[in-house]
CSV table of C-alpha atoms in Angstrom, one decimal:
chain,number,residue,atom,x,y,z
A,195,SER,CA,74.0,-21.3,45.4
A,196,SER,CA,77.6,-22.8,45.8
A,197,GLU,CA,76.8,-24.6,41.7
A,198,VAL,CA,76.1,-20.5,40.8
A,199,LEU,CA,79.4,-19.9,42.6
A,200,GLU,CA,80.9,-22.1,41.0
A,201,ALA,CA,80.0,-21.2,37.3
A,202,ILE,CA,81.1,-17.9,38.2
A,203,GLU,CA,84.1,-18.6,39.6
A,204,ASN,CA,85.2,-21.1,36.1
A,205,VAL,CA,84.3,-18.0,34.2
A,206,ILE,CA,86.5,-15.6,36.6
A,207,GLN,CA,89.4,-18.6,36.3
A,208,GLY,CA,89.7,-18.5,32.4
A,209,VAL,CA,90.1,-15.0,32.3
A,210,PHE,CA,93.1,-15.2,34.7
A,211,GLN,CA,94.5,-18.4,33.2
A,212,SER,CA,94.4,-16.7,29.6
A,213,LEU,CA,96.2,-13.3,31.2
A,214,ALA,CA,98.6,-15.3,32.7
A,215,GLN,CA,99.6,-17.0,29.1
A,216,LYS,CA,99.6,-13.7,27.5
A,217,LYS,CA,96.5,-14.4,25.6
A,218,ALA,CA,93.4,-11.8,25.7
A,219,PRO,CA,90.4,-13.2,27.4
A,220,VAL,CA,87.7,-14.4,26.1
A,221,LEU,CA,84.0,-15.3,27.0
A,222,THR,CA,81.7,-17.1,24.8
A,223,VAL,CA,78.0,-17.1,24.3
A,224,ALA,CA,75.6,-18.8,22.5
A,225,ASN,CA,74.2,-16.9,19.7
A,226,ARG,CA,70.4,-16.7,21.3
A,227,ALA,CA,69.2,-14.4,18.3
A,228,ASP,CA,69.6,-17.2,15.4
A,229,TRP,CA,67.2,-18.9,14.5
A,230,ARG,CA,69.5,-22.0,12.9
A,231,ASN,CA,70.5,-22.2,16.7
A,232,ILE,CA,66.5,-23.2,17.1
A,233,GLU,CA,64.4,-26.4,17.1
A,234,PHE,CA,60.6,-26.9,17.3
A,235,LYS,CA,59.2,-29.2,19.1
A,236,ASP,CA,55.6,-29.7,19.6
A,237,SER,CA,56.1,-30.7,23.2
A,238,VAL,CA,58.2,-27.8,24.5
A,239,GLY,CA,58.1,-25.2,21.5
A,240,LEU,CA,60.9,-23.3,20.3
A,241,GLN,CA,64.2,-24.7,22.2
A,242,MET,CA,68.3,-24.0,21.6
A,243,ILE,CA,69.8,-26.8,20.0
A,244,PRO,CA,73.0,-28.5,21.9
A,245,GLY,CA,75.7,-28.1,19.1
A,246,CYS,CA,74.1,-24.1,19.0
A,247,THR,CA,76.5,-21.6,17.2
A,248,ARG,CA,78.6,-19.4,19.3
A,249,LYS,CA,80.1,-15.8,19.8
A,250,GLN,CA,82.6,-14.7,21.4
A,251,ILE,CA,83.1,-11.6,23.3
A,252,ARG,CA,86.8,-10.5,23.4
A,253,SER,CA,88.4,-8.1,25.6
A,254,ASP,CA,90.9,-7.5,22.8
A,255,CYS,CA,88.4,-5.7,20.2
A,256,PRO,CA,87.4,-2.4,20.0
A,257,GLN,CA,83.2,-3.6,18.6
A,258,SER,CA,83.2,-5.9,22.1
A,259,ALA,CA,85.6,-4.6,24.1
A,260,ARG,CA,83.1,-2.8,26.3
A,261,ARG,CA,80.5,-5.2,26.2
A,262,PHE,CA,83.1,-7.8,27.8
A,263,ALA,CA,83.7,-5.1,30.3
A,264,LEU,CA,80.1,-5.2,31.7
A,265,MET,CA,79.5,-8.8,31.6
A,266,LEU,CA,82.5,-9.1,33.9
A,267,LYS,CA,81.1,-6.1,36.5
A,268,ILE,CA,77.4,-8.1,36.8
A,269,LEU,CA,79.2,-11.3,36.6
A,270,SER,CA,80.9,-9.4,39.9
A,271,MET,CA,77.7,-7.9,40.9
A,272,ILE,CA,75.7,-11.4,41.0
A,273,TYR,CA,78.5,-13.4,42.7
A,274,LYS,CA,78.1,-10.8,45.2
A,275,MET,CA,74.4,-11.3,46.2
A,276,VAL,CA,74.4,-15.2,45.8
A,277,GLN,CA,77.0,-15.0,48.6
A,278,SER,CA,74.9,-12.5,50.8
A,279,ASN,CA,71.3,-14.5,49.7
A,280,THR,CA,70.5,-10.8,48.6
A,281,TYR,CA,68.5,-10.0,45.4
A,282,ALA,CA,67.8,-7.3,43.0
A,283,THR,CA,65.4,-6.6,39.8
A,284,LYS,CA,67.3,-5.6,36.6
A,285,ARG,CA,66.1,-2.1,37.2
A,286,ASP,CA,68.7,-2.0,40.3
A,287,ILE,CA,71.7,-3.3,38.5
A,288,TYR,CA,70.7,-0.9,35.9
A,289,TYR,CA,70.4,2.5,37.8
A,290,SER,CA,73.4,1.5,40.1
A,291,ASP,CA,75.2,2.8,37.5
A,292,THR,CA,73.4,4.5,34.8
A,293,LEU,CA,76.6,6.4,32.8
A,294,LEU,CA,78.4,2.8,33.0
A,295,PHE,CA,75.3,0.8,31.4
A,296,GLY,CA,74.1,3.3,29.1
A,297,SER,CA,71.0,2.2,28.9
A,298,GLN,CA,68.3,-0.9,30.9
A,299,SER,CA,68.3,-3.2,27.2
A,300,VAL,CA,72.2,-3.4,27.3
A,301,VAL,CA,71.8,-5.2,31.3
A,302,ASP,CA,68.3,-7.1,30.2
A,303,GLN,CA,70.7,-8.5,27.0
A,304,ILE,CA,73.8,-9.2,29.4
A,305,ILE,CA,72.1,-10.6,31.7
A,306,ASN,CA,69.8,-13.2,29.6
A,307,ASP,CA,73.1,-13.8,28.1
A,308,ILE,CA,74.8,-14.7,31.2
A,309,SER,CA,71.9,-16.9,32.1
A,310,CYS,CA,72.2,-19.0,29.0
A,311,MET,CA,76.1,-19.2,29.2
A,312,LEU,CA,76.3,-20.2,32.4
A,313,ASN,CA,73.5,-22.5,32.1
A,314,ILE,CA,71.1,-21.3,35.2
A,315,PRO,CA,67.9,-19.7,35.4
A,316,ARG,CA,67.3,-15.5,35.9
A,317,ARG,CA,66.2,-16.3,39.6
A,318,SER,CA,69.1,-18.6,40.3
A,319,LEU,CA,71.6,-15.6,39.6
A,320,HIS,CA,69.3,-13.4,42.4
A,321,VAL,CA,67.6,-11.5,39.5
A,322,LEU,CA,64.1,-10.4,39.6
A,323,SER,CA,62.0,-9.3,37.3
A,324,THR,CA,59.6,-6.3,37.2
A,325,THR,CA,56.8,-7.9,37.3
A,326,LYS,CA,53.7,-6.0,34.8
A,327,GLY,CA,51.3,-8.9,34.4
A,328,PHE,CA,48.1,-8.6,36.4
A,329,VAL,CA,46.2,-11.9,37.6
A,330,ALA,CA,42.3,-12.0,38.6
A,331,GLY,CA,39.6,-14.8,39.1
A,332,ASN,CA,39.2,-18.2,41.1
A,333,LEU,CA,43.0,-18.8,42.4
A,334,CYS,CA,44.6,-18.3,46.0
A,335,TYR,CA,47.8,-19.3,46.7
A,336,THR,CA,51.1,-18.6,49.3
A,337,GLU,CA,53.8,-16.3,48.4
A,338,GLU,CA,57.4,-17.1,49.3
A,339,ASP,CA,57.2,-14.5,52.7
A,340,GLY,CA,53.7,-16.7,54.1
A,341,THR,CA,51.5,-13.5,52.7
A,342,LYS,CA,48.0,-15.3,51.9
A,343,VAL,CA,47.0,-14.1,48.5
A,344,ASN,CA,43.3,-14.5,47.5
A,345,CYS,CA,41.8,-13.5,44.2
A,346,THR,CA,38.6,-15.1,44.4
A,347,CYS,CA,36.6,-12.4,46.5
A,348,SER,CA,36.6,-9.7,44.6
A,349,ALA,CA,37.1,-7.6,41.4
A,350,THR,CA,40.7,-6.8,42.7
A,351,VAL,CA,43.4,-7.2,40.3
A,352,PHE,CA,46.9,-8.6,41.5
A,353,THR,CA,50.3,-8.3,40.4
A,354,VAL,CA,51.7,-11.2,39.3
A,355,PRO,CA,54.1,-12.5,42.0
A,356,SER,CA,57.6,-11.3,41.6
A,357,ASN,CA,59.2,-14.8,42.9
A,358,VAL,CA,56.9,-17.6,40.9
A,359,GLN,CA,59.1,-20.4,42.2
A,360,GLY,CA,58.7,-19.4,45.1
A,361,ILE,CA,54.5,-19.2,45.6
A,362,LYS,CA,52.8,-22.8,47.3
A,363,ASN,CA,49.6,-24.2,48.1
A,364,LEU,CA,48.0,-23.3,44.8
A,365,THR,CA,44.1,-24.0,44.9
A,366,SER,CA,41.3,-22.9,42.6
A,367,HIS,CA,37.7,-24.2,41.1
A,368,ALA,CA,38.7,-22.5,37.6
A,369,LYS,CA,37.3,-24.4,34.7
A,370,PHE,CA,39.9,-22.9,32.3
A,371,ILE,CA,42.3,-19.5,32.5
A,372,LEU,CA,41.7,-17.0,29.5
A,373,ILE,CA,45.3,-15.1,28.9
A,374,VAL,CA,44.3,-11.5,27.7
A,375,GLU,CA,46.4,-9.4,25.8
A,376,LYS,CA,46.0,-6.1,26.6
A,377,ASP,CA,45.0,-4.1,30.0
A,378,ALA,CA,42.0,-2.6,28.9
A,379,THR,CA,39.8,-5.7,27.7
A,380,PHE,CA,41.3,-7.4,30.8
A,381,GLN,CA,39.9,-4.7,33.2
A,382,ARG,CA,36.5,-4.5,31.0
A,383,LEU,CA,36.3,-8.4,31.5
A,384,LEU,CA,36.7,-7.6,35.1
A,385,ASP,CA,34.3,-4.5,35.3
A,386,ASP,CA,31.5,-6.7,33.5
A,387,ASP,CA,32.4,-10.1,36.2
A,388,PHE,CA,33.0,-12.6,33.5
A,389,PHE,CA,34.9,-14.9,35.6
A,390,SER,CA,32.2,-15.7,38.2
A,391,LYS,CA,29.2,-15.3,35.6
A,392,VAL,CA,30.1,-17.3,33.0
A,393,SER,CA,31.6,-20.0,35.0
A,394,PRO,CA,34.7,-19.8,37.3
A,395,CYS,CA,37.9,-18.9,35.4
A,396,ILE,CA,41.4,-17.0,36.3
A,397,MET,CA,42.4,-14.4,34.0
A,398,ILE,CA,45.8,-13.5,33.5
A,399,THR,CA,47.6,-10.3,31.5
A,400,GLY,CA,50.5,-9.8,30.5
A,401,ARG,CA,49.7,-6.3,29.6
A,402,GLY,CA,51.1,-6.8,25.9
A,403,VAL,CA,54.2,-8.5,25.2
A,404,PRO,CA,54.3,-10.9,28.3
A,405,ASP,CA,57.4,-10.1,31.4
A,406,LEU,CA,59.2,-13.3,32.3
A,407,ASN,CA,57.0,-13.4,35.6
A,408,THR,CA,53.5,-13.5,33.8
A,409,ARG,CA,54.8,-17.1,31.4
A,410,LEU,CA,56.3,-18.6,34.3
A,411,LEU,CA,52.8,-18.2,36.0
A,412,VAL,CA,51.1,-19.5,33.4
A,413,ARG,CA,53.6,-22.4,32.9
A,414,LYS,CA,52.8,-23.2,37.3
A,415,LEU,CA,48.9,-23.0,36.8
A,416,TRP,CA,49.0,-25.5,33.4
A,417,ASP,CA,50.9,-27.6,35.6
A,418,SER,CA,49.2,-27.4,38.7
A,419,PHE,CA,45.7,-27.6,37.7
A,420,GLN,CA,45.8,-28.8,34.1
A,421,ILE,CA,42.8,-27.1,32.4
A,422,PRO,CA,42.2,-25.2,29.2
A,423,ILE,CA,44.3,-22.3,28.7
A,424,PHE,CA,42.6,-19.7,25.7
A,425,THR,CA,44.1,-16.6,24.7
A,426,LEU,CA,42.4,-13.7,23.4
A,427,MET,CA,44.3,-11.4,21.4
A,428,ASP,CA,43.9,-8.7,18.7
A,429,ALA,CA,43.4,-10.1,15.1
A,430,ASP,CA,46.6,-8.4,14.1
A,431,PRO,CA,49.9,-9.9,13.6
A,432,HIS,CA,51.2,-8.4,16.9
A,433,GLY,CA,48.5,-10.3,18.4
A,434,VAL,CA,49.3,-13.5,17.2
A,435,GLU,CA,52.7,-12.9,18.2
A,436,ILE,CA,51.9,-12.2,21.8
A,437,MET,CA,50.2,-15.9,21.7
A,438,CYS,CA,52.7,-17.5,20.2
A,439,VAL,CA,55.5,-16.4,22.9
A,440,TYR,CA,53.0,-17.7,25.5
A,441,LYS,CA,52.3,-20.9,23.4
A,442,TYR,CA,55.6,-21.6,22.0
A,443,GLY,CA,58.2,-19.1,23.4
A,444,SER,CA,60.2,-16.8,22.2
A,445,VAL,CA,64.3,-17.6,20.1
A,446,SER,CA,65.8,-14.5,22.8
A,447,MET,CA,65.0,-17.5,25.6
A,448,SER,CA,64.3,-20.8,23.6
A,449,PHE,CA,67.3,-21.8,26.7
A,450,GLU,CA,64.7,-21.8,29.1
A,451,ALA,CA,61.7,-23.5,27.2
A,452,HIS,CA,61.2,-25.9,29.3
A,453,HIS,CA,60.2,-23.8,32.1
A,454,LEU,CA,58.5,-21.1,29.9
A,455,THR,CA,55.9,-22.1,27.1
A,456,VAL,CA,52.4,-24.1,27.4
A,457,PRO,CA,52.0,-25.8,23.9
A,458,SER,CA,48.5,-26.6,25.0
A,459,VAL,CA,47.4,-22.9,24.5
A,460,LYS,CA,44.4,-22.4,22.4
A,461,TRP,CA,43.7,-19.4,20.3
A,462,LEU,CA,40.0,-18.5,21.6
A,463,GLY,CA,39.9,-15.1,19.5
A,464,LEU,CA,39.9,-12.4,17.8
A,465,LEU,CA,40.1,-14.8,15.0
A,466,PRO,CA,40.7,-13.2,11.3
A,467,SER,CA,37.3,-15.3,10.3
A,468,ASP,CA,35.0,-14.1,13.5
A,469,LEU,CA,35.3,-10.5,11.6
A,470,LYS,CA,33.5,-12.1,8.4
A,471,ARG,CA,31.5,-14.2,10.3
A,472,LEU,CA,30.0,-11.3,12.6
A,473,ASN,CA,30.3,-8.8,10.0
A,474,ILE,CA,31.5,-6.4,11.1
A,475,CYS,CA,31.4,-3.2,9.0
A,476,LYS,CA,34.9,-3.0,7.0
A,477,ASP,CA,34.9,1.1,8.1
A,478,ALA,CA,36.1,-0.4,11.9
A,479,LEU,CA,38.6,-2.6,10.3
A,480,ILE,CA,42.6,-1.0,10.2
A,481,PRO,CA,44.6,-1.3,6.9
A,482,PHE,CA,47.9,-3.2,7.5
A,483,THR,CA,51.3,-1.3,7.7
A,484,LYS,CA,54.5,-2.2,5.9
A,485,GLN,CA,55.5,-3.6,9.6
A,486,ASP,CA,52.4,-5.7,10.1
A,487,GLU,CA,52.8,-6.9,6.6
A,488,ASN,CA,56.3,-8.0,7.0
A,489,LYS,CA,55.4,-9.4,10.7
A,490,LEU,CA,52.6,-11.7,9.2
A,491,ALA,CA,55.1,-12.7,6.5
A,492,SER,CA,58.0,-13.6,9.1
A,493,ILE,CA,55.2,-15.8,11.7
A,494,LEU,CA,53.9,-17.6,8.7
A,495,LYS,CA,57.7,-18.7,7.8
A,496,ARG,CA,58.2,-19.8,11.3
A,497,PRO,CA,58.0,-23.5,12.0
A,498,TYR,CA,55.5,-24.5,14.3
A,499,ILE,CA,52.9,-22.6,11.8
A,500,VAL,CA,53.6,-26.1,9.7
A,501,CYS,CA,51.7,-28.0,12.3
A,502,GLN,CA,48.7,-25.9,12.9
A,503,PRO,CA,46.7,-25.9,9.6
A,504,LEU,CA,44.5,-23.8,11.2
A,505,TRP,CA,45.8,-20.9,12.7
A,506,LYS,CA,47.6,-20.9,9.0
A,507,LYS,CA,44.1,-20.6,7.6
A,508,GLU,CA,43.0,-17.7,9.6
A,509,LEU,CA,46.5,-16.3,9.3
A,510,GLU,CA,46.1,-16.2,5.2
A,511,ILE,CA,42.8,-14.4,5.7
A,512,MET,CA,44.3,-11.7,7.6
A,513,ALA,CA,46.9,-11.6,4.5
A,514,ALA,CA,44.4,-11.3,1.9
A,515,SER,CA,42.4,-9.2,3.1
A,516,LYS,CA,45.2,-6.5,4.8
A,517,LEU,CA,42.9,-5.4,7.9
A,518,LYS,CA,43.0,-5.8,11.5
A,519,ALA,CA,41.1,-5.9,14.3
A,520,GLU,CA,41.3,-4.7,18.0
A,521,ILE,CA,39.1,-6.9,19.6
A,522,GLN,CA,37.4,-3.4,21.2
A,523,VAL,CA,35.8,-3.5,17.5
A,524,LEU,CA,33.3,-5.7,19.0
A,525,THR,CA,31.9,-3.0,20.8
A,526,SER,CA,30.6,-1.5,17.3
A,527,LEU,CA,28.1,-4.3,18.3
A,528,SER,CA,27.3,-3.6,21.6
A,529,SER,CA,29.0,-2.4,25.0
A,530,ASP,CA,28.8,-5.9,26.2
A,531,PHE,CA,28.8,-8.1,23.0
A,532,LEU,CA,32.4,-9.3,24.4
A,533,SER,CA,31.2,-10.4,27.6
A,534,ARG,CA,27.4,-11.3,27.4
A,535,VAL,CA,27.9,-13.1,23.8
A,536,TYR,CA,31.0,-13.6,21.9
A,537,LEU,CA,33.4,-15.5,24.9
A,538,PRO,CA,30.4,-17.7,26.6
A,539,ASN,CA,29.2,-18.6,22.5
A,540,LYS,CA,33.1,-19.4,21.9
A,541,LEU,CA,33.4,-21.3,25.3
A,542,GLN,CA,30.4,-23.3,24.8
A,543,PHE,CA,30.3,-24.2,21.6
A,544,GLY,CA,34.5,-24.9,21.1
A,545,GLY,CA,35.4,-22.1,19.1
A,546,TRP,CA,38.6,-22.1,19.5
A,547,LEU,CA,41.8,-23.3,17.3
């Protein structure tokens, strides 16, 4: 905590020095959204380059003066929380003054900018993310406050902990981890008792694009157990994008890649090539939108696709057909095809990329 307080004090000292010299104070932050500031490393994923371009948030410029003031406001709130050893969610910060902040996304972006500017993980800033992910299966752990969590005993869903770094005593007999894109598929697999029928496993869903805590948990499980991690996504550009976030990280959070990415993640399904192999009726597939085409074109240009020729081949199948499919399309073959046939066969015969 002394390191965090000192880092904030240094920023404020810089503001005072500028004022003393009759200069307009400026905050300098890394340009997190620029692909030119990102390098790809097989072992880490997408990470920010050391000499990345930066942008200035000036106090004397109409376009950035408001953002400058909001950054100082949130720095002040973080300073008080670290001093008093209290925590708040990003939502708490937004609701402390909704008129001032305007929207939740403004708060989220500023907190990430501050984390990147100070080079301090968000958790150390005493700012918690609201968790939306779920975990189930063969896993036990103890939360920071001493609460024992046993996901093994039933088909109960547990919310991903809000303090992943604080959990300890992780134990599991799982043979693999299955990341499921959507909540509906996750619940269906739970209802079918999938995680105990095939072989013991841990199932996780970020319920769409994963939040920070879900990504941290996947990384913690990988560090703890070193077992295979498979993803089950829709066969569409959005599903591929979500899988890439787990495996390689995102551009906006590339400054924290070392804590978040798991480059060993495998693509289990739904593969575009599976649709032809399983004779899925074309009427059950969904035509691409313009947005889908743009998203897929963007993914194909990314640096990590070069080192994944088999992924590239699947994406080219999708691009050529201009058709996408949700995992639920497998119910057109039979209601329990996913848990009874598709996943067991994939896992037994190595049908992943």
